[in-house]
Amino acid sequence: GLRRPSTRRMVKYSREPDNAVKAAKARASDLRTSFKNMRETAMAIKGMALDKAKAYLGKVAEKKDVIPLRRFGGSAGRSNLTKNHKYHGPGRYPVKSVKHLLDLLTNAESNAEVKSLDTDSLVVQHIQVNQAVKGRRRTYRAHGRINAYMSNPCHVEVILVEKEESVKKADETAMVPRQSKKQLAQKRLRNGASA
């Protein structure tokens, strides 16, 4: 039979940035780290400035700060450090996930430098973690039985965006408060006009 020539396709991200010129993307597939831990770590840095996110993840790797487990924290113990993140519940130090995420952020930053973006004003606008195909192993149990021993890898995608300078708000004096029909009718009556 005839073989088709291999064509490499561009990978599709779940979301595209509003302004592609001011954004840098990076993704990693089949990372051998827990999906649940990676999801919690990713959500902890969503919306952060890039330098702040890298500093925070560095602290977590040194076990000086904690990742709050907001969704997947069933058996984890409470951590006193989660109160710094406006959360009172379980927290952990998922070092393996942190290492993978730091590598991914470094890659996205390099992509931003290639596009000559200002790396000091980059923000983690979008980050998403998806489950990958599970790795199958087996474990041996009592009475000659065999059970599954699965790993739960994940795919991660990140979009960094250059933050725009904040636009000044219009003067409050220029804004006129909205009035209902009833209020307008009462005003007309007071001014002497007929209803």
N, CA and C atoms as an extended XYZ file, in Angstrom:
585
Properties=species:S:1:pos:R:3:atomname:S:1:resname:S:1:resid:I:1 pbc="F F F"
N         0.797       -1.181        0.000 N   GLY     1
C         0.000        0.000        0.000 CA  GLY     1
C         0.851        1.262        0.000 C   GLY     1
N         0.241        2.353       -0.381 N   LEU     2
C         0.925        3.643       -0.390 CA  LEU     2
C         0.893        4.281        0.984 C   LEU     2
N         2.036        4.844        1.383 N   ARG     3
C         2.087        5.560        2.657 CA  ARG     3
C         2.017        7.048        2.398 C   ARG     3
N         1.214        7.728        3.206 N   ARG     4
C         1.125        9.178        3.055 CA  ARG     4
C         2.344        9.813        3.705 C   ARG     4
N         2.863       10.888        3.128 N   PRO     5
C         4.002       11.554        3.767 CA  PRO     5
C         3.561       12.151        5.106 C   PRO     5
N         4.438       12.037        6.104 N   SER     6
C         4.063       12.530        7.439 CA  SER     6
C         4.033       14.057        7.436 C   SER     6
N         2.906       14.583        7.831 N   THR     7
C         2.764       16.040        7.916 CA  THR     7
C         2.588       16.417        9.370 C   THR     7
N         3.457       17.277        9.852 N   ARG     8
C         3.356       17.702       11.245 CA  ARG     8
C         2.351       18.833       11.336 C   ARG     8
N         1.345       18.630       12.169 N   ARG     9
C         0.316       19.644       12.335 CA  ARG     9
C         0.626       20.507       13.543 C   ARG     9
N         0.144       21.732       13.499 N   MET    10
C         0.263       22.608       14.656 CA  MET    10
C        -0.668       22.069       15.743 C   MET    10
N        -0.185       22.049       16.978 N   VAL    11
C        -1.045       21.581       18.058 CA  VAL    11
C        -2.083       22.642       18.386 C   VAL    11
N        -3.251       22.186       18.784 N   LYS    12
C        -4.339       23.105       19.061 CA  LYS    12
C        -4.425       23.334       20.564 C   LYS    12
N        -4.513       24.594       20.947 N   TYR    13
C        -4.709       24.947       22.350 CA  TYR    13
C        -6.207       25.081       22.600 C   TYR    13
N        -6.606       24.874       23.843 N   SER    14
C        -8.034       24.927       24.156 CA  SER    14
C        -8.576       26.346       24.062 C   SER    14
N        -7.677       27.324       24.153 N   ARG    15
C        -8.087       28.727       24.078 CA  ARG    15
C        -7.004       29.499       23.335 C   ARG    15
N        -7.418       30.453       22.537 N   GLU    16
C        -6.452       31.310       21.851 CA  GLU    16
C        -6.451       32.682       22.523 C   GLU    16
N        -5.282       33.315       22.631 N   PRO    17
C        -5.243       34.642       23.267 CA  PRO    17
C        -5.965       35.682       22.418 C   PRO    17
N        -6.453       36.750       23.066 N   ASP    18
C        -7.166       37.813       22.355 CA  ASP    18
C        -6.248       38.486       21.333 C   ASP    18
N        -5.018       38.768       21.764 N   ASN    19
C        -4.030       39.398       20.886 CA  ASN    19
C        -2.822       38.468       20.793 C   ASN    19
N        -2.732       37.712       19.704 N   ALA    20
C        -1.679       36.702       19.559 CA  ALA    20
C        -0.279       37.321       19.494 C   ALA    20
N        -0.198       38.573       19.079 N   VAL    21
C         1.108       39.246       18.965 CA  VAL    21
C         1.708       39.475       20.349 C   VAL    21
N         0.856       39.729       21.344 N   LYS    22
C         1.321       40.041       22.705 CA  LYS    22
C         1.316       38.818       23.622 C   LYS    22
N         1.222       37.612       23.053 N   ALA    23
C         1.125       36.401       23.872 CA  ALA    23
C         2.184       35.383       23.479 C   ALA    23
N         2.556       34.542       24.457 N   ALA    24
C         3.492       33.441       24.216 CA  ALA    24
C         2.898       32.171       24.811 C   ALA    24
N         3.050       31.049       24.074 N   LYS    25
C         2.428       29.804       24.508 CA  LYS    25
C         3.487       28.730       24.730 C   LYS    25
N         3.129       27.754       25.564 N   ALA    26
C         3.969       26.568       25.758 CA  ALA    26
C         3.072       25.436       26.228 C   ALA    26
N         3.455       24.200       25.872 N   ARG    27
C         2.687       23.050       26.340 CA  ARG    27
C         3.588       21.853       26.522 C   ARG    27
N         3.150       20.947       27.390 N   ALA    28
C         3.897       19.710       27.633 CA  ALA    28
C         2.897       18.561       27.653 C   ALA    28
N         3.305       17.424       27.093 N   SER    29
C         2.405       16.278       27.024 CA  SER    29
C         2.963       15.100       27.801 C   SER    29
N         2.079       14.306       28.349 N   ASP    30
C         2.412       13.058       29.046 CA  ASP    30
C         3.467       13.241       30.133 C   ASP    30
N         3.266       14.236       30.978 N   LEU    31
C         4.202       14.454       32.087 CA  LEU    31
C         3.974       13.393       33.151 C   LEU    31
N         5.055       12.768       33.600 N   ARG    32
C         4.941       11.703       34.592 CA  ARG    32
C         4.835       12.288       35.996 C   ARG    32
N         3.771       12.990       36.224 N   THR    33
C         3.484       13.528       37.547 CA  THR    33
C         1.982       13.466       37.754 C   THR    33
N         1.555       13.450       38.990 N   SER    34
C         0.147       13.273       39.314 CA  SER    34
C        -0.714       14.372       38.698 C   SER    34
N        -1.765       13.977       38.001 N   PHE    35
C        -2.690       14.939       37.400 CA  PHE    35
C        -3.303       15.840       38.466 C   PHE    35
N        -3.717       15.252       39.579 N   LYS    36
C        -4.393       16.013       40.626 CA  LYS    36
C        -3.462       17.062       41.238 C   LYS    36
N        -2.229       16.664       41.536 N   ASN    37
C        -1.270       17.622       42.095 CA  ASN    37
C        -0.958       18.730       41.104 C   ASN    37
N        -0.807       18.364       39.838 N   MET    38
C        -0.483       19.348       38.805 CA  MET    38
C        -1.629       20.339       38.626 C   MET    38
N        -2.860       19.859       38.704 N   ARG    39
C        -4.013       20.739       38.564 CA  ARG    39
C        -4.042       21.767       39.683 C   ARG    39
N        -3.797       21.332       40.910 N   GLU    40
C        -3.805       22.248       42.056 CA  GLU    40
C        -2.661       23.265       41.952 C   GLU    40
N        -1.501       22.807       41.513 N   THR    41
C        -0.343       23.696       41.366 CA  THR    41
C        -0.610       24.736       40.285 C   THR    41
N        -1.208       24.298       39.175 N   ALA    42
C        -1.513       25.207       38.067 CA  ALA    42
C        -2.521       26.274       38.488 C   ALA    42
N        -3.575       25.858       39.209 N   MET    43
C        -4.596       26.818       39.630 CA  MET    43
C        -4.041       27.830       40.631 C   MET    43
N        -3.007       27.425       41.367 N   ALA    44
C        -2.409       28.334       42.350 CA  ALA    44
C        -1.694       29.507       41.683 C   ALA    44
N        -1.179       29.300       40.444 N   ILE    45
C        -0.431       30.381       39.780 CA  ILE    45
C        -1.229       31.074       38.680 C   ILE    45
N        -2.461       30.633       38.443 N   LYS    46
C        -3.276       31.242       37.379 CA  LYS    46
C        -3.527       32.717       37.697 C   LYS    46
N        -3.278       33.586       36.723 N   GLY    47
C        -3.499       35.017       36.908 CA  GLY    47
C        -2.325       35.757       37.526 C   GLY    47
N        -1.293       35.042       37.958 N   MET    48
C        -0.119       35.681       38.577 CA  MET    48
C         0.813       36.258       37.522 C   MET    48
N         1.608       37.234       37.944 N   ALA    49
C         2.693       37.720       37.095 CA  ALA    49
C         3.741       36.614       37.008 C   ALA    49
N         4.447       36.533       35.878 N   LEU    50
C         5.379       35.433       35.644 CA  LEU    50
C         6.476       35.372       36.707 C   LEU    50
N         7.113       36.510       37.009 N   ASP    51
C         8.206       36.495       37.995 CA  ASP    51
C         7.694       36.112       39.381 C   ASP    51
N         6.484       36.560       39.715 N   LYS    52
C         5.876       36.221       41.013 CA  LYS    52
C         5.560       34.725       41.076 C   LYS    52
N         5.044       34.181       39.974 N   ALA    53
C         4.706       32.755       39.912 CA  ALA    53
C         5.952       31.891       40.066 C   ALA    53
N         7.040       32.282       39.387 N   LYS    54
C         8.288       31.508       39.479 CA  LYS    54
C         8.869       31.555       40.890 C   LYS    54
N         8.778       32.727       41.520 N   ALA    55
C         9.278       32.870       42.892 CA  ALA    55
C         8.457       32.004       43.850 C   ALA    55
N         7.139       32.016       43.660 N   TYR    56
C         6.234       31.232       44.510 CA  TYR    56
C         6.513       29.741       44.375 C   TYR    56
N         6.650       29.262       43.127 N   LEU    57
C         6.934       27.843       42.904 CA  LEU    57
C         8.297       27.446       43.470 C   LEU    57
N         9.258       28.371       43.387 N   GLY    58
C        10.576       28.125       43.986 CA  GLY    58
C        10.468       27.933       45.497 C   GLY    58
N         9.627       28.770       46.128 N   LYS    59
C         9.415       28.645       47.580 CA  LYS    59
C         8.756       27.311       47.935 C   LYS    59
N         7.803       26.888       47.088 N   VAL    60
C         7.124       25.606       47.335 CA  VAL    60
C         8.118       24.454       47.214 C   VAL    60
N         9.016       24.522       46.232 N   ALA    61
C        10.026       23.476       46.046 CA  ALA    61
C        10.946       23.376       47.267 C   ALA    61
N        11.197       24.527       47.910 N   GLU    62
C        12.027       24.534       49.129 CA  GLU    62
C        11.201       24.265       50.384 C   GLU    62
N         9.887       24.060       50.211 N   LYS    63
C         8.938       23.813       51.306 CA  LYS    63
C         8.837       24.989       52.274 C   LYS    63
N         8.951       26.205       51.711 N   LYS    64
C         8.775       27.426       52.500 CA  LYS    64
C         7.348       27.980       52.325 C   LYS    64
N         6.679       27.555       51.255 N   ASP    65
C         5.291       27.945       51.007 CA  ASP    65
C         4.535       26.695       50.568 C   ASP    65
N         3.216       26.802       50.473 N   VAL    66
C         2.394       25.619       50.257 CA  VAL    66
C         1.443       25.822       49.076 C   VAL    66
N         1.054       24.721       48.433 N   ILE    67
C         0.021       24.753       47.396 CA  ILE    67
C        -1.294       24.373       48.066 C   ILE    67
N        -2.289       25.273       48.093 N   PRO    68
C        -3.577       24.903       48.687 CA  PRO    68
C        -4.308       23.895       47.805 C   PRO    68
N        -4.792       22.808       48.410 N   LEU    69
C        -5.505       21.770       47.662 CA  LEU    69
C        -6.998       22.049       47.758 C   LEU    69
N        -7.515       22.785       46.788 N   ARG    70
C        -8.901       23.241       46.853 CA  ARG    70
C        -9.882       22.181       46.362 C   ARG    70
N        -9.488       21.348       45.411 N   ARG    71
C       -10.398       20.340       44.879 CA  ARG    71
C        -9.961       18.921       45.241 C   ARG    71
N        -8.706       18.592       45.002 N   PHE    72
C        -8.236       17.220       45.224 CA  PHE    72
C        -7.405       17.159       46.507 C   PHE    72
N        -8.053       17.317       47.648 N   GLY    73
C        -7.310       17.308       48.910 CA  GLY    73
C        -7.918       16.367       49.913 C   GLY    73
N        -8.515       15.274       49.440 N   GLY    74
C        -9.291       14.392       50.309 CA  GLY    74
C        -8.580       13.918       51.556 C   GLY    74
N        -7.382       13.362       51.432 N   SER    75
C        -6.720       12.757       52.589 CA  SER    75
C        -5.566       13.606       53.108 C   SER    75
N        -5.339       14.765       52.503 N   ALA    76
C        -4.202       15.595       52.911 CA  ALA    76
C        -4.521       16.321       54.212 C   ALA    76
N        -3.501       16.529       55.027 N   GLY    77
C        -3.686       17.227       56.296 CA  GLY    77
C        -3.709       18.725       56.091 C   GLY    77
N        -4.261       19.425       57.092 N   ARG    78
C        -4.312       20.886       57.002 CA  ARG    78
C        -2.915       21.468       57.104 C   ARG    78
N        -2.731       22.606       56.470 N   SER    79
C        -1.460       23.316       56.573 CA  SER    79
C        -1.737       24.733       57.034 C   SER    79
N        -0.924       25.196       57.963 N   ASN    80
C        -1.079       26.545       58.498 CA  ASN    80
C        -0.777       27.604       57.441 C   ASN    80
N         0.053       27.240       56.445 N   LEU    81
C         0.480       28.210       55.428 CA  LEU    81
C        -0.611       28.534       54.408 C   LEU    81
N        -1.680       27.732       54.357 N   THR    82
C        -2.723       28.005       53.364 CA  THR    82
C        -3.464       29.298       53.669 C   THR    82
N        -3.384       29.771       54.907 N   LYS    83
C        -4.090       31.019       55.237 CA  LYS    83
C        -3.499       32.210       54.490 C   LYS    83
N        -2.247       32.099       54.016 N   ASN    84
C        -1.645       33.162       53.199 CA  ASN    84
C        -2.285       33.239       51.815 C   ASN    84
N        -3.048       32.207       51.449 N   HIS    85
C        -3.688       32.144       50.138 CA  HIS    85
C        -5.204       32.248       50.245 C   HIS    85
N        -5.694       32.867       51.333 N   LYS    86
C        -7.127       33.056       51.573 CA  LYS    86
C        -7.871       31.724       51.527 C   LYS    86
N        -7.309       30.730       52.200 N   TYR    87
C        -7.896       29.396       52.212 CA  TYR    87
C        -7.537       28.725       53.530 C   TYR    87
N        -8.492       28.022       54.115 N   HIS    88
C        -8.227       27.302       55.360 CA  HIS    88
C        -8.583       25.842       55.133 C   HIS    88
N        -7.606       25.082       54.713 N   GLY    89
C        -7.847       23.678       54.402 CA  GLY    89
C        -6.534       22.990       54.112 C   GLY    89
N        -6.602       21.844       53.434 N   PRO    90
C        -5.382       21.072       53.196 CA  PRO    90
C        -4.422       21.767       52.225 C   PRO    90
N        -3.154       21.508       52.421 N   GLY    91
C        -2.109       22.028       51.539 CA  GLY    91
C        -0.932       21.074       51.513 C   GLY    91
N        -0.216       21.049       50.411 N   ARG    92
C         0.953       20.160       50.283 CA  ARG    92
C         2.047       20.832       49.476 C   ARG    92
N         3.158       20.113       49.344 N   TYR    93
C         4.315       20.586       48.581 CA  TYR    93
C         4.574       19.613       47.422 C   TYR    93
N         3.815       19.694       46.327 N   PRO    94
C         4.000       18.744       45.216 CA  PRO    94
C         5.242       19.091       44.392 C   PRO    94
N         6.404       18.705       44.890 N   VAL    95
C         7.690       19.136       44.326 CA  VAL    95
C         7.849       18.705       42.865 C   VAL    95
N         7.404       17.493       42.536 N   LYS    96
C         7.564       16.989       41.172 CA  LYS    96
C         6.749       17.834       40.184 C   LYS    96
N         5.518       18.142       40.551 N   SER    97
C         4.670       18.973       39.693 CA  SER    97
C         5.232       20.377       39.568 C   SER    97
N         5.769       20.904       40.674 N   VAL    98
C         6.361       22.251       40.681 CA  VAL    98
C         7.537       22.313       39.713 C   VAL    98
N         8.378       21.270       39.725 N   LYS    99
C         9.555       21.227       38.845 CA  LYS    99
C         9.131       21.249       37.373 C   LYS    99
N         8.138       20.424       37.032 N   HIS   100
C         7.638       20.390       35.644 CA  HIS   100
C         7.054       21.744       35.238 C   HIS   100
N         6.326       22.370       36.162 N   LEU   101
C         5.669       23.638       35.851 CA  LEU   101
C         6.686       24.769       35.691 C   LEU   101
N         7.731       24.755       36.503 N   LEU   102
C         8.804       25.758       36.365 CA  LEU   102
C         9.484       25.628       35.007 C   LEU   102
N         9.729       24.384       34.577 N   ASP   103
C        10.328       24.152       33.254 CA  ASP   103
C         9.421       24.699       32.145 C   ASP   103
N         8.123       24.467       32.292 N   LEU   104
C         7.163       24.921       31.285 CA  LEU   104
C         7.096       26.448       31.232 C   LEU   104
N         7.125       27.097       32.408 N   LEU   105
C         7.101       28.563       32.454 CA  LEU   105
C         8.373       29.148       31.838 C   LEU   105
N         9.511       28.492       32.090 N   THR   106
C        10.778       28.937       31.491 CA  THR   106
C        10.709       28.836       29.971 C   THR   106
N        10.102       27.748       29.477 N   ASN   107
C         9.939       27.556       28.037 CA  ASN   107
C         9.045       28.635       27.433 C   ASN   107
N         7.934       28.937       28.115 N   ALA   108
C         7.015       29.979       27.634 CA  ALA   108
C         7.697       31.346       27.644 C   ALA   108
N         8.530       31.580       28.658 N   GLU   109
C         9.264       32.854       28.747 CA  GLU   109
C        10.250       32.982       27.585 C   GLU   109
N        10.921       31.874       27.252 N   SER   110
C        11.849       31.878       26.108 CA  SER   110
C        11.094       32.168       24.811 C   SER   110
N         9.905       31.587       24.683 N   ASN   111
C         9.089       31.841       23.496 CA  ASN   111
C         8.685       33.317       23.420 C   ASN   111
N         8.440       33.922       24.593 N   ALA   112
C         8.095       35.348       24.641 CA  ALA   112
C         9.289       36.211       24.231 C   ALA   112
N        10.496       35.819       24.657 N   GLU   113
C        11.712       36.567       24.286 CA  GLU   113
C        11.943       36.524       22.786 C   GLU   113
N        11.665       35.364       22.175 N   VAL   114
C        11.809       35.226       20.718 CA  VAL   114
C        10.860       36.176       20.000 C   VAL   114
N         9.653       36.360       20.568 N   LYS   115
C         8.672       37.284       19.983 CA  LYS   115
C         8.928       38.727       20.426 C   LYS   115
N        10.055       38.943       21.119 N   SER   116
C        10.486       40.251       21.653 CA  SER   116
C         9.389       40.943       22.477 C   SER   116
N         8.820       40.163       23.413 N   LEU   117
C         7.870       40.720       24.375 CA  LEU   117
C         8.624       41.133       25.634 C   LEU   117
N         8.020       42.016       26.405 N   ASP   118
C         8.621       42.460       27.663 CA  ASP   118
C         8.359       41.391       28.719 C   ASP   118
N         9.407       40.629       29.086 N   THR   119
C         9.224       39.503       30.008 CA  THR   119
C         8.889       39.947       31.431 C   THR   119
N         9.170       41.200       31.770 N   ASP   120
C         8.855       41.683       33.122 CA  ASP   120
C         7.358       41.918       33.310 C   ASP   120
N         6.627       42.115       32.209 N   SER   121
C         5.199       42.410       32.336 CA  SER   121
C         4.317       41.240       31.884 C   SER   121
N         4.878       40.020       31.864 N   LEU   122
C         4.088       38.853       31.451 CA  LEU   122
C         3.231       38.332       32.598 C   LEU   122
N         2.024       37.883       32.247 N   VAL   123
C         1.073       37.356       33.226 CA  VAL   123
C         0.579       35.995       32.734 C   VAL   123
N         0.374       35.046       33.671 N   VAL   124
C        -0.168       33.731       33.319 CA  VAL   124
C        -1.674       33.909       33.114 C   VAL   124
N        -2.073       34.114       31.850 N   GLN   125
C        -3.487       34.360       31.569 CA  GLN   125
C        -4.282       33.059       31.545 C   GLN   125
N        -3.711       32.027       30.930 N   HIS   126
C        -4.436       30.756       30.771 CA  HIS   126
C        -3.501       29.609       31.111 C   HIS   126
N        -3.971       28.702       31.945 N   ILE   127
C        -3.216       27.473       32.212 CA  ILE   127
C        -4.235       26.356       32.389 C   ILE   127
N        -3.989       25.250       31.732 N   GLN   128
C        -4.949       24.149       31.771 CA  GLN   128
C        -4.218       22.827       31.900 C   GLN   128
N        -4.774       21.949       32.707 N   VAL   129
C        -4.198       20.614       32.910 CA  VAL   129
C        -5.242       19.583       32.499 C   VAL   129
N        -4.843       18.674       31.621 N   ASN   130
C        -5.740       17.594       31.183 CA  ASN   130
C        -5.143       16.247       31.558 C   ASN   130
N        -5.997       15.251       31.753 N   GLN   131
C        -5.499       13.907       32.037 CA  GLN   131
C        -4.965       13.282       30.756 C   GLN   131
N        -3.850       12.569       30.887 N   ALA   132
C        -3.267       11.846       29.750 CA  ALA   132
C        -3.653       10.363       29.879 C   ALA   132
N        -3.209        9.572       28.909 N   VAL   133
C        -3.472        8.133       28.955 CA  VAL   133
C        -2.740        7.536       30.149 C   VAL   133
N        -3.441        6.737       30.931 N   LYS   134
C        -2.857        6.168       32.149 CA  LYS   134
C        -1.777        5.147       31.808 C   LYS   134
N        -0.735        5.110       32.632 N   GLY   135
C         0.323        4.106       32.484 CA  GLY   135
C        -0.081        2.853       33.239 C   GLY   135
N         0.032        1.696       32.600 N   ARG   136
C        -0.418        0.444       33.224 CA  ARG   136
C         0.752       -0.332       33.799 C   ARG   136
N         0.626       -0.685       35.080 N   ARG   137
C         1.538       -1.652       35.679 CA  ARG   137
C         0.678       -2.606       36.495 C   ARG   137
N         1.296       -3.591       37.118 N   ARG   138
C         0.520       -4.529       37.929 CA  ARG   138
C         1.178       -4.701       39.282 C   ARG   138
N         0.346       -4.991       40.249 N   THR   139
C         0.862       -5.299       41.582 CA  THR   139
C         0.278       -6.636       42.015 C   THR   139
N         1.040       -7.370       42.807 N   TYR   140
C         0.670       -8.736       43.176 CA  TYR   140
C         0.067       -8.738       44.567 C   TYR   140
N        -1.116       -9.351       44.703 N   ARG   141
C        -1.845       -9.332       45.950 CA  ARG   141
C        -1.899      -10.727       46.569 C   ARG   141
N        -2.532      -10.783       47.720 N   ALA   142
C        -2.625      -12.064       48.427 CA  ALA   142
C        -3.444      -13.076       47.621 C   ALA   142
N        -3.210      -14.325       47.880 N   HIS   143
C        -3.942      -15.447       47.282 CA  HIS   143
C        -3.802      -15.486       45.757 C   HIS   143
N        -2.658      -15.028       45.252 N   GLY   144
C        -2.355      -15.155       43.827 CA  GLY   144
C        -3.101      -14.216       42.910 C   GLY   144
N        -3.687      -13.166       43.479 N   ARG   145
C        -4.418      -12.227       42.631 CA  ARG   145
C        -3.482      -11.134       42.109 C   ARG   145
N        -3.917      -10.463       41.033 N   ILE   146
C        -3.150       -9.354       40.449 CA  ILE   146
C        -4.083       -8.165       40.301 C   ILE   146
N        -3.636       -6.993       40.736 N   ASN   147
C        -4.420       -5.772       40.583 CA  ASN   147
C        -3.692       -4.765       39.709 C   ASN   147
N        -4.450       -3.818       39.170 N   ALA   148
C        -3.860       -2.752       38.355 CA  ALA   148
C        -3.078       -1.802       39.251 C   ALA   148
N        -2.047       -1.192       38.684 N   TYR   149
C        -1.176       -0.258       39.416 CA  TYR   149
C        -0.885        0.879       38.439 C   TYR   149
N        -1.855        1.821       38.338 N   MET   150
C        -1.838        2.805       37.261 CA  MET   150
C        -1.108        4.082       37.667 C   MET   150
N        -0.516        4.733       36.678 N   SER   151
C         0.006        6.085       36.908 CA  SER   151
C        -0.956        7.060       36.226 C   SER   151
N        -0.993        8.296       36.708 N   ASN   152
C        -1.942        9.286       36.191 CA  ASN   152
C        -1.219       10.493       35.624 C   ASN   152
N        -0.611       10.375       34.441 N   PRO   153
C         0.117       11.508       33.863 CA  PRO   153
C        -0.826       12.588       33.339 C   PRO   153
N        -0.257       13.699       32.889 N   CYS   154
C        -1.107       14.817       32.462 CA  CYS   154
C        -0.469       15.615       31.329 C   CYS   154
N        -1.310       16.376       30.644 N   HIS   155
C        -0.886       17.360       29.649 CA  HIS   155
C        -1.120       18.739       30.253 C   HIS   155
N        -0.198       19.680       29.999 N   VAL   156
C        -0.360       21.043       30.514 CA  VAL   156
C        -0.143       22.031       29.379 C   VAL   156
N        -0.951       23.089       29.356 N   GLU   157
C        -0.724       24.180       28.398 CA  GLU   157
C        -0.806       25.517       29.121 C   GLU   157
N         0.068       26.441       28.696 N   VAL   158
C         0.169       27.754       29.340 CA  VAL   158
C         0.154       28.833       28.272 C   VAL   158
N        -0.536       29.940       28.553 N   ILE   159
C        -0.459       31.123       27.699 CA  ILE   159
C        -0.081       32.312       28.572 C   ILE   159
N         1.042       32.937       28.234 N   LEU   160
C         1.487       34.154       28.923 CA  LEU   160
C         1.118       35.353       28.062 C   LEU   160
N         0.646       36.412       28.698 N   VAL   161
C         0.224       37.605       27.972 CA  VAL   161
C         0.915       38.819       28.572 C   VAL   161
N         1.320       39.737       27.692 N   GLU   162
C         1.927       40.988       28.148 CA  GLU   162
C         0.820       41.868       28.724 C   GLU   162
N         0.989       42.287       29.965 N   LYS   163
C        -0.040       43.090       30.624 CA  LYS   163
C         0.025       44.517       30.104 C   LYS   163
N        -1.157       45.052       29.751 N   GLU   164
C        -1.204       46.426       29.255 CA  GLU   164
C        -1.178       47.405       30.419 C   GLU   164
N        -0.731       48.616       30.123 N   GLU   165
C        -0.748       49.668       31.132 CA  GLU   165
C        -2.196       49.984       31.491 C   GLU   165
N        -2.444       50.215       32.762 N   SER   166
C        -3.819       50.472       33.205 CA  SER   166
C        -4.309       51.818       32.663 C   SER   166
N        -5.527       51.816       32.158 N   VAL   167
C        -6.120       53.018       31.585 CA  VAL   167
C        -6.788       53.801       32.707 C   VAL   167
N        -6.601       55.133       32.708 N   LYS   168
C        -7.201       55.958       33.753 CA  LYS   168
C        -8.709       55.997       33.587 C   LYS   168
N        -9.401       55.943       34.715 N   LYS   169
C       -10.856       55.970       34.708 CA  LYS   169
C       -11.341       57.405       34.515 C   LYS   169
N       -12.475       57.553       33.847 N   ALA   170
C       -13.052       58.884       33.620 CA  ALA   170
C       -13.470       59.504       34.953 C   ALA   170
N       -13.545       60.830       34.980 N   ASP   171
C       -13.939       61.526       36.205 CA  ASP   171
C       -15.339       61.120       36.622 C   ASP   171
N       -15.516       61.013       37.941 N   GLU   172
C       -16.823       60.634       38.485 CA  GLU   172
C       -17.864       61.737       38.249 C   GLU   172
N       -17.399       63.004       38.175 N   THR   173
C       -18.338       64.128       37.996 CA  THR   173
C       -19.014       64.069       36.629 C   THR   173
N       -18.327       63.529       35.637 N   ALA   174
C       -18.880       63.480       34.284 CA  ALA   174
C       -20.012       62.460       34.177 C   ALA   174
N       -20.025       61.459       35.076 N   MET   175
C       -21.042       60.416       34.998 CA  MET   175
C       -22.341       60.877       35.644 C   MET   175
N       -23.441       60.717       34.932 N   VAL   176
C       -24.762       61.089       35.443 CA  VAL   176
C       -25.460       59.813       35.888 C   VAL   176
N       -26.013       59.791       37.113 N   PRO   177
C       -26.686       58.569       37.559 CA  PRO   177
C       -27.954       58.312       36.743 C   PRO   177
N       -28.208       57.037       36.467 N   ARG   178
C       -29.405       56.675       35.690 CA  ARG   178
C       -30.639       56.837       36.555 C   ARG   178
N       -31.740       57.246       35.919 N   GLN   179
C       -32.985       57.439       36.646 CA  GLN   179
C       -34.092       56.627       35.992 C   GLN   179
N       -35.007       56.153       36.829 N   SER   180
C       -36.135       55.380       36.310 CA  SER   180
C       -37.174       56.329       35.691 C   SER   180
N       -38.134       55.755       34.980 N   LYS   181
C       -39.202       56.564       34.369 CA  LYS   181
C       -39.983       57.330       35.429 C   LYS   181
N       -40.191       56.647       36.567 N   LYS   182
C       -40.936       57.264       37.661 CA  LYS   182
C       -40.182       58.491       38.207 C   LYS   182
N       -38.848       58.335       38.387 N   GLN   183
C       -38.037       59.449       38.897 CA  GLN   183
C       -38.043       60.620       37.919 C   GLN   183
N       -37.954       60.315       36.625 N   LEU   184
C       -37.967       61.374       35.609 CA  LEU   184
C       -39.315       62.103       35.596 C   LEU   184
N       -40.411       61.345       35.762 N   ALA   185
C       -41.751       61.951       35.791 CA  ALA   185
C       -41.902       62.871       37.007 C   ALA   185
N       -41.398       62.416       38.162 N   GLN   186
C       -41.462       63.238       39.378 CA  GLN   186
C       -40.654       64.519       39.216 C   GLN   186
N       -39.537       64.419       38.538 N   LYS   187
C       -38.671       65.580       38.304 CA  LYS   187
C       -39.390       66.602       37.415 C   LYS   187
N       -40.065       66.079       36.368 N   ARG   188
C       -40.807       66.973       35.474 CA  ARG   188
C       -41.930       67.694       36.221 C   ARG   188
N       -42.624       66.949       37.132 N   LEU   189
C       -43.696       67.551       37.917 CA  LEU   189
C       -43.176       68.677       38.827 C   LEU   189
N       -42.027       68.414       39.427 N   ARG   190
C       -41.426       69.420       40.304 CA  ARG   190
C       -41.035       70.686       39.543 C   ARG   190
N       -40.601       70.500       38.300 N   ASN   191
C       -40.180       71.634       37.484 CA  ASN   191
C       -41.347       72.387       36.860 C   ASN   191
N       -42.576       71.884       37.097 N   GLY   192
C       -43.761       72.608       36.644 CA  GLY   192
C       -44.325       72.114       35.329 C   GLY   192
N       -43.749       71.089       34.752 N   ALA   193
C       -44.282       70.567       33.486 CA  ALA   193
C       -45.467       69.650       33.784 C   ALA   193
N       -46.302       69.425       32.774 N   SER   194
C       -47.464       68.574       32.977 CA  SER   194
C       -47.026       67.094       32.868 C   SER   194
N       -47.762       66.252       33.582 N   ALA   195
C       -47.429       64.829       33.576 CA  ALA   195
C       -47.951       64.251       32.327 C   ALA   195
